Short mmCIF file of C-alpha atoms in Angstrom, two decimals:
data_model
loop_
_atom_site.label_atom_id
_atom_site.label_comp_id
_atom_site.label_asym_id
_atom_site.label_seq_id
_atom_site.Cartn_x
_atom_site.Cartn_y
_atom_site.Cartn_z
CA UNK J 1 12.27 11.65 7.18
CA UNK J 2 15.37 12.86 5.29
CA UNK J 3 14.97 16.31 3.74
CA UNK J 4 15.86 14.96 0.29
CA UNK J 5 13.02 12.40 0.47
CA UNK J 6 10.52 15.04 1.60
CA UNK J 7 11.56 17.39 -1.21
CA UNK J 8 11.23 14.51 -3.67
CA UNK J 9 7.74 13.69 -2.36
CA UNK J 10 6.47 17.27 -2.54
CA UNK J 11 8.01 17.95 -5.96
CA UNK J 12 6.65 14.79 -7.59
CA UNK J 13 3.25 15.13 -5.88
CA UNK J 14 2.84 18.73 -7.11
CA UNK J 15 3.95 17.70 -10.60
CA UNK J 16 1.45 14.82 -10.65
CA UNK J 17 -1.37 17.08 -9.46
CA UNK J 18 -0.52 19.60 -12.20
CA UNK J 19 -0.47 16.87 -14.86
CA UNK J 20 -3.37 14.75 -13.65
CA UNK J 21 -5.92 17.32 -12.49
CA UNK J 22 -8.09 16.72 -15.62
CA UNK J 23 -8.05 12.99 -14.83
CA UNK J 24 -8.92 13.62 -11.18
CA UNK J 25 -11.74 15.97 -12.17
CA UNK J 26 -13.03 13.54 -14.79
CA UNK J 27 -13.02 10.60 -12.37
CA UNK J 28 -14.80 12.72 -9.77
CA UNK J 29 -17.57 13.63 -12.23
CA UNK J 30 -17.94 10.07 -13.54
CA UNK J 31 -18.17 8.65 -10.01
CA UNK J 32 -20.68 11.33 -9.03
CA UNK J 33 -22.90 10.55 -12.03
CA UNK J 34 -22.59 6.75 -12.03
CA UNK J 35 -22.17 5.87 -8.36
CA UNK J 36 -23.39 8.96 -6.53
CA UNK J 37 -22.16 10.36 -3.24
CA UNK J 38 -19.90 10.06 -1.35
CA UNK J 39 -17.15 10.23 -3.95
CA UNK J 40 -14.29 9.82 -1.51
CA UNK J 41 -13.59 7.33 1.24
CA UNK J 42 -11.80 8.52 4.37
CA UNK J 43 -10.31 5.69 6.41
CA UNK J 44 -8.29 5.82 9.60
CA UNK J 45 -4.73 4.63 9.05
CA UNK J 46 -1.58 4.75 11.17
CA UNK J 47 1.47 6.82 10.20
CA UNK J 48 3.34 5.73 13.35
CA UNK J 49 2.62 3.18 16.10
CA UNK J 50 0.73 5.89 18.03
CA UNK J 51 -0.42 8.47 15.45
CA UNK J 52 -3.29 8.11 13.00
CA UNK J 53 -4.53 10.12 10.04
CA UNK J 54 -7.39 10.06 7.53
CA UNK J 55 -6.34 8.39 4.30
CA UNK J 56 -8.33 9.65 1.30
CA UNK J 57 -9.22 7.46 -1.69
CA UNK J 58 -11.89 7.35 -4.35
CA UNK J 59 -14.71 5.19 -3.00
CA UNK J 60 -14.61 1.77 -4.66
CA UNK J 61 -17.40 -0.03 -2.81
CA UNK J 62 -21.11 0.46 -2.60
CA UNK J 63 -22.29 2.81 0.12
CA UNK J 64 -22.35 1.15 3.53
CA UNK J 65 -19.86 -1.61 2.75
CA UNK J 66 -16.80 0.41 3.79
CA UNK J 67 -18.36 0.90 7.21
CA UNK J 68 -17.81 -2.80 7.89
CA UNK J 69 -14.04 -2.21 7.83
CA UNK J 70 -11.31 -4.77 7.35
CA UNK J 71 -9.46 -5.79 4.21
CA UNK J 72 -11.22 -6.58 0.95
CA UNK J 73 -11.70 -10.25 0.12
CA UNK J 74 -14.15 -12.40 -1.76
CA UNK J 75 -16.77 -11.66 0.88
CA UNK J 76 -17.03 -8.07 -0.44
CA UNK J 77 -16.87 -8.89 -4.17
CA UNK J 78 -20.55 -8.11 -4.75
CA UNK J 79 -20.08 -4.64 -3.28
CA UNK J 80 -17.58 -3.69 -6.01
CA UNK J 81 -19.17 -2.40 -9.22
CA UNK J 82 -17.52 -2.75 -12.67
CA UNK J 83 -16.40 0.90 -12.51
CA UNK J 84 -14.97 0.40 -9.04
CA UNK J 85 -13.15 -2.69 -10.27
CA UNK J 86 -11.45 -0.68 -13.02
CA UNK J 87 -10.32 1.92 -10.50
CA UNK J 88 -8.87 -0.79 -8.28
CA UNK J 89 -7.14 -2.63 -11.13
CA UNK J 90 -5.45 0.55 -12.39
CA UNK J 91 -4.84 1.84 -8.84
CA UNK J 92 -6.51 5.10 -9.88
CA UNK J 93 -8.45 5.03 -6.61
CA UNK J 94 -5.17 5.87 -4.85
CA UNK J 95 -4.63 9.18 -6.70
CA UNK J 96 -6.34 11.35 -4.03
CA UNK J 97 -3.60 10.23 -1.63
CA UNK J 98 -1.40 12.85 -3.26
CA UNK J 99 -3.19 15.16 -0.81
CA UNK J 100 -1.94 12.99 2.07
CA UNK J 101 1.59 13.27 0.66
CA UNK J 102 1.42 17.07 0.45
CA UNK J 103 0.03 17.26 3.99
CA UNK J 104 2.92 15.15 5.28
CA UNK J 105 0.85 12.16 6.40
CA UNK J 106 2.41 9.89 3.78
CA UNK J 107 5.39 9.56 1.48
CA UNK J 108 5.21 8.56 -2.17
CA UNK J 109 7.16 5.38 -1.39
CA UNK J 110 7.01 3.33 1.79
CA UNK J 111 4.98 0.64 3.53
CA UNK J 112 1.24 0.83 3.05
CA UNK J 113 -0.38 2.53 6.07
CA UNK J 114 -2.00 -0.13 8.27
CA UNK J 115 -5.27 0.01 10.16
CA UNK J 116 -5.11 0.56 13.89
CA UNK J 117 -6.32 -2.98 14.63
CA UNK J 118 -3.27 -4.53 12.94
CA UNK J 119 -0.84 -2.19 14.69
CA UNK J 120 -2.36 -3.16 18.03
CA UNK J 121 -2.39 -6.87 17.16
CA UNK J 122 1.22 -6.97 15.89
CA UNK J 123 3.19 -4.25 17.70
CA UNK J 124 6.50 -6.09 17.19
CA UNK J 125 5.98 -5.84 13.42
CA UNK J 126 4.67 -2.31 13.09
CA UNK J 127 7.06 -0.74 15.60
CA UNK J 128 9.71 -1.58 12.99
CA UNK J 129 7.74 -1.13 9.78
CA UNK J 130 6.40 2.30 10.77
CA UNK J 131 9.86 3.69 11.40
CA UNK J 132 9.46 4.54 7.72
CA UNK J 133 6.67 6.95 6.77
CA UNK J 134 3.82 5.08 5.00
CA UNK J 135 3.69 5.39 1.24
CA UNK J 136 1.28 5.45 -1.68
CA UNK J 137 3.35 2.69 -3.26
CA UNK J 138 6.30 0.56 -2.23
CA UNK J 139 8.22 -2.64 -2.64
CA UNK J 140 5.52 -4.71 -0.92
CA UNK J 141 2.80 -3.05 -3.00
CA UNK J 142 4.52 -3.86 -6.28
CA UNK J 143 5.64 -7.36 -5.39
CA UNK J 144 2.82 -8.70 -3.24
CA UNK J 145 -0.42 -6.87 -4.01
CA UNK J 146 -1.60 -9.17 -6.81
CA UNK J 147 -0.71 -12.28 -4.80
CA UNK J 148 -2.59 -10.83 -1.83
CA UNK J 149 -5.68 -10.41 -3.99
CA UNK J 150 -5.44 -14.05 -5.10
CA UNK J 151 -5.14 -15.20 -1.48
CA UNK J 152 -8.18 -13.21 -0.35
CA UNK J 153 -10.45 -13.76 -3.37
CA UNK J 154 -11.66 -17.26 -2.31
CA UNK J 155 -12.66 -16.04 1.17
CA UNK J 156 -16.41 -16.06 1.67
CA UNK J 157 -16.79 -14.44 5.09
CA UNK J 158 -15.25 -11.42 6.78
CA UNK J 159 -13.81 -13.69 9.46
CA UNK J 160 -12.08 -15.91 6.89
CA UNK J 161 -10.71 -12.88 5.04
CA UNK J 162 -9.33 -11.44 8.26
CA UNK J 163 -7.72 -14.72 9.30
CA UNK J 164 -6.03 -15.23 5.91
CA UNK J 165 -4.80 -11.65 5.79
CA UNK J 166 -3.31 -11.75 9.28
CA UNK J 167 -1.68 -15.12 8.86
CA UNK J 168 -0.47 -15.03 5.25
CA UNK J 169 -0.26 -11.37 4.20
CA UNK J 170 0.85 -9.27 7.17
CA UNK J 171 4.14 -11.16 7.75
CA UNK J 172 5.12 -11.30 4.07
CA UNK J 173 4.41 -7.63 3.48
CA UNK J 174 6.39 -6.76 6.61
CA UNK J 175 9.37 -8.69 5.31
CA UNK J 176 9.38 -6.71 2.05
CA UNK J 177 8.86 -3.45 3.93
CA UNK J 178 11.87 -4.14 6.15
CA UNK J 179 14.03 -5.03 3.15
CA UNK J 180 13.06 -1.70 1.56
CA UNK J 181 13.72 0.10 4.82
CA UNK J 182 17.24 -1.33 5.08
CA UNK J 183 18.28 -0.30 1.57
CA UNK J 184 16.10 2.69 0.72
CA UNK J 185 17.69 5.40 -1.38
CA UNK J 186 16.35 8.27 -3.45
CA UNK J 187 17.21 6.31 -6.60
CA UNK J 188 15.25 3.30 -5.36
CA UNK J 189 12.23 5.55 -4.69
CA UNK J 190 12.46 6.91 -8.24
CA UNK J 191 12.56 3.38 -9.66
CA UNK J 192 9.56 2.26 -7.59
CA UNK J 193 7.52 5.32 -8.63
CA UNK J 194 8.30 4.65 -12.31
CA UNK J 195 7.35 0.98 -11.96
CA UNK J 196 4.10 1.95 -10.23
CA UNK J 197 3.22 4.36 -13.04
CA UNK J 198 3.85 1.78 -15.77
CA UNK J 199 2.27 -1.22 -14.06
CA UNK J 200 -1.35 -0.53 -15.15
CA UNK J 201 -0.20 -0.51 -18.79
CA UNK J 202 2.52 -3.16 -18.84
CA UNK J 203 2.67 -6.36 -16.87
CA UNK J 204 5.58 -6.16 -14.42
CA UNK J 205 8.18 -8.69 -15.65
CA UNK J 206 9.88 -11.10 -13.32
CA UNK J 207 13.25 -10.20 -14.83
CA UNK J 208 13.87 -6.61 -15.82
CA UNK J 209 17.25 -4.94 -16.42
CA UNK J 210 15.92 -1.80 -14.73
CA UNK J 211 14.18 -3.33 -11.72
CA UNK J 212 13.97 -6.83 -10.30
CA UNK J 213 12.12 -6.29 -7.05
CA UNK J 214 14.09 -7.19 -3.92
CA UNK J 215 17.21 -7.78 -6.02
CA UNK J 216 17.70 -4.03 -6.36
CA UNK J 217 18.50 -3.81 -2.66
CA UNK J 218 21.10 -6.54 -2.84
CA UNK J 219 23.60 -4.83 -5.11
CA UNK J 220 25.48 -3.16 -2.27
CA UNK J 221 25.78 -3.68 1.44
CA UNK J 222 25.25 -7.44 1.37
CA UNK J 223 25.91 -7.74 5.09
CA UNK J 224 23.42 -5.01 5.97
CA UNK J 225 20.85 -6.50 3.64
CA UNK J 226 21.37 -9.99 5.11
CA UNK J 227 20.77 -8.56 8.59
CA UNK J 228 17.53 -6.97 7.39
CA UNK J 229 16.37 -10.25 5.89
CA UNK J 230 17.24 -12.14 9.08
CA UNK J 231 15.32 -9.62 11.18
CA UNK J 232 12.37 -9.83 8.80
CA UNK J 233 12.35 -13.64 9.00
CA UNK J 234 12.31 -13.43 12.81
CA UNK J 235 9.35 -11.06 12.73
CA UNK J 236 7.55 -13.29 10.23
CA UNK J 237 7.97 -16.32 12.51
CA UNK J 238 6.70 -14.35 15.51
CA UNK J 239 3.65 -13.14 13.58
CA UNK J 240 2.79 -16.59 12.27
CA UNK J 241 2.98 -18.01 15.78
CA UNK J 242 0.23 -15.63 16.93
CA UNK J 243 -3.33 -16.89 16.52
CA UNK J 244 -5.58 -14.82 14.29
CA UNK J 245 -8.20 -12.97 16.28
#
C-alpha cells in the first residue's frame, strides 16, 4: 500500500472516530438495550489470497443467524429486526470497521473483503482483486450494493442465495474492483469517501458533475483503462463458466 494512501486512511479514520464517538456510543447502548448481547459481529474475511482477519461490525441479525454464514438474501429476512434494517440501510453497521482500518487490516476505500470460501472457489478473481487492500467502501460498494440486494431479496433458501451471489454478483463486483484498481488515486479515494458519507441522506444520482461512477476512471489513461476493462471481462467470463457449488 502506498504511504500516501495509508496516511490518508489513518488520518480520516482518526478524524471520524473523534467526530462520531457519540454516535458509536449511542448505537452501542441502543443495541444493548433493544437487541441484547452480543453487540458486535466478528466475521472472518480475507485481506489477501492467503491471509485472513476478523472484520468487526455491529450485529444486524438475530443471535444465531450469523453462525449460518454466507451472504444475506431473502432467506434471512426474518432474522433482521427493524432496528437492524435501519443500520443496514444507512450503513451505520460498518462504522466499527474504522478499528480494522487503524489496525491495518483494511483501507477506507477498496474492494469489500471476501469470505474465505469465495477466495478458494474463485482464485483467478481474488488473486487480482486482493492485490488492493480491502476497503470499508469502494466503487463496487457504491455502484452495485443496492442492485445486489435486489438480486438476493427474492431468494428463499440459503442454497439459492449462494448460487445467485456466486453467479451474478461476484463477477460484476470483481469487474468494478479491477476498474478501480487500474485507476485508483488519492483524489478518487476522497471522492468515494464523500459519496459514501452522503449516500444515506441523498440518493446517488446517475449523472453527477462531481462523480459518475466508473466514468471517473476514464478521464485519463484510456488505454490503461481499456486494458483493465478487458481483463475484468475475461475474469467475468471465467467466473460465469464455473458452476455454483
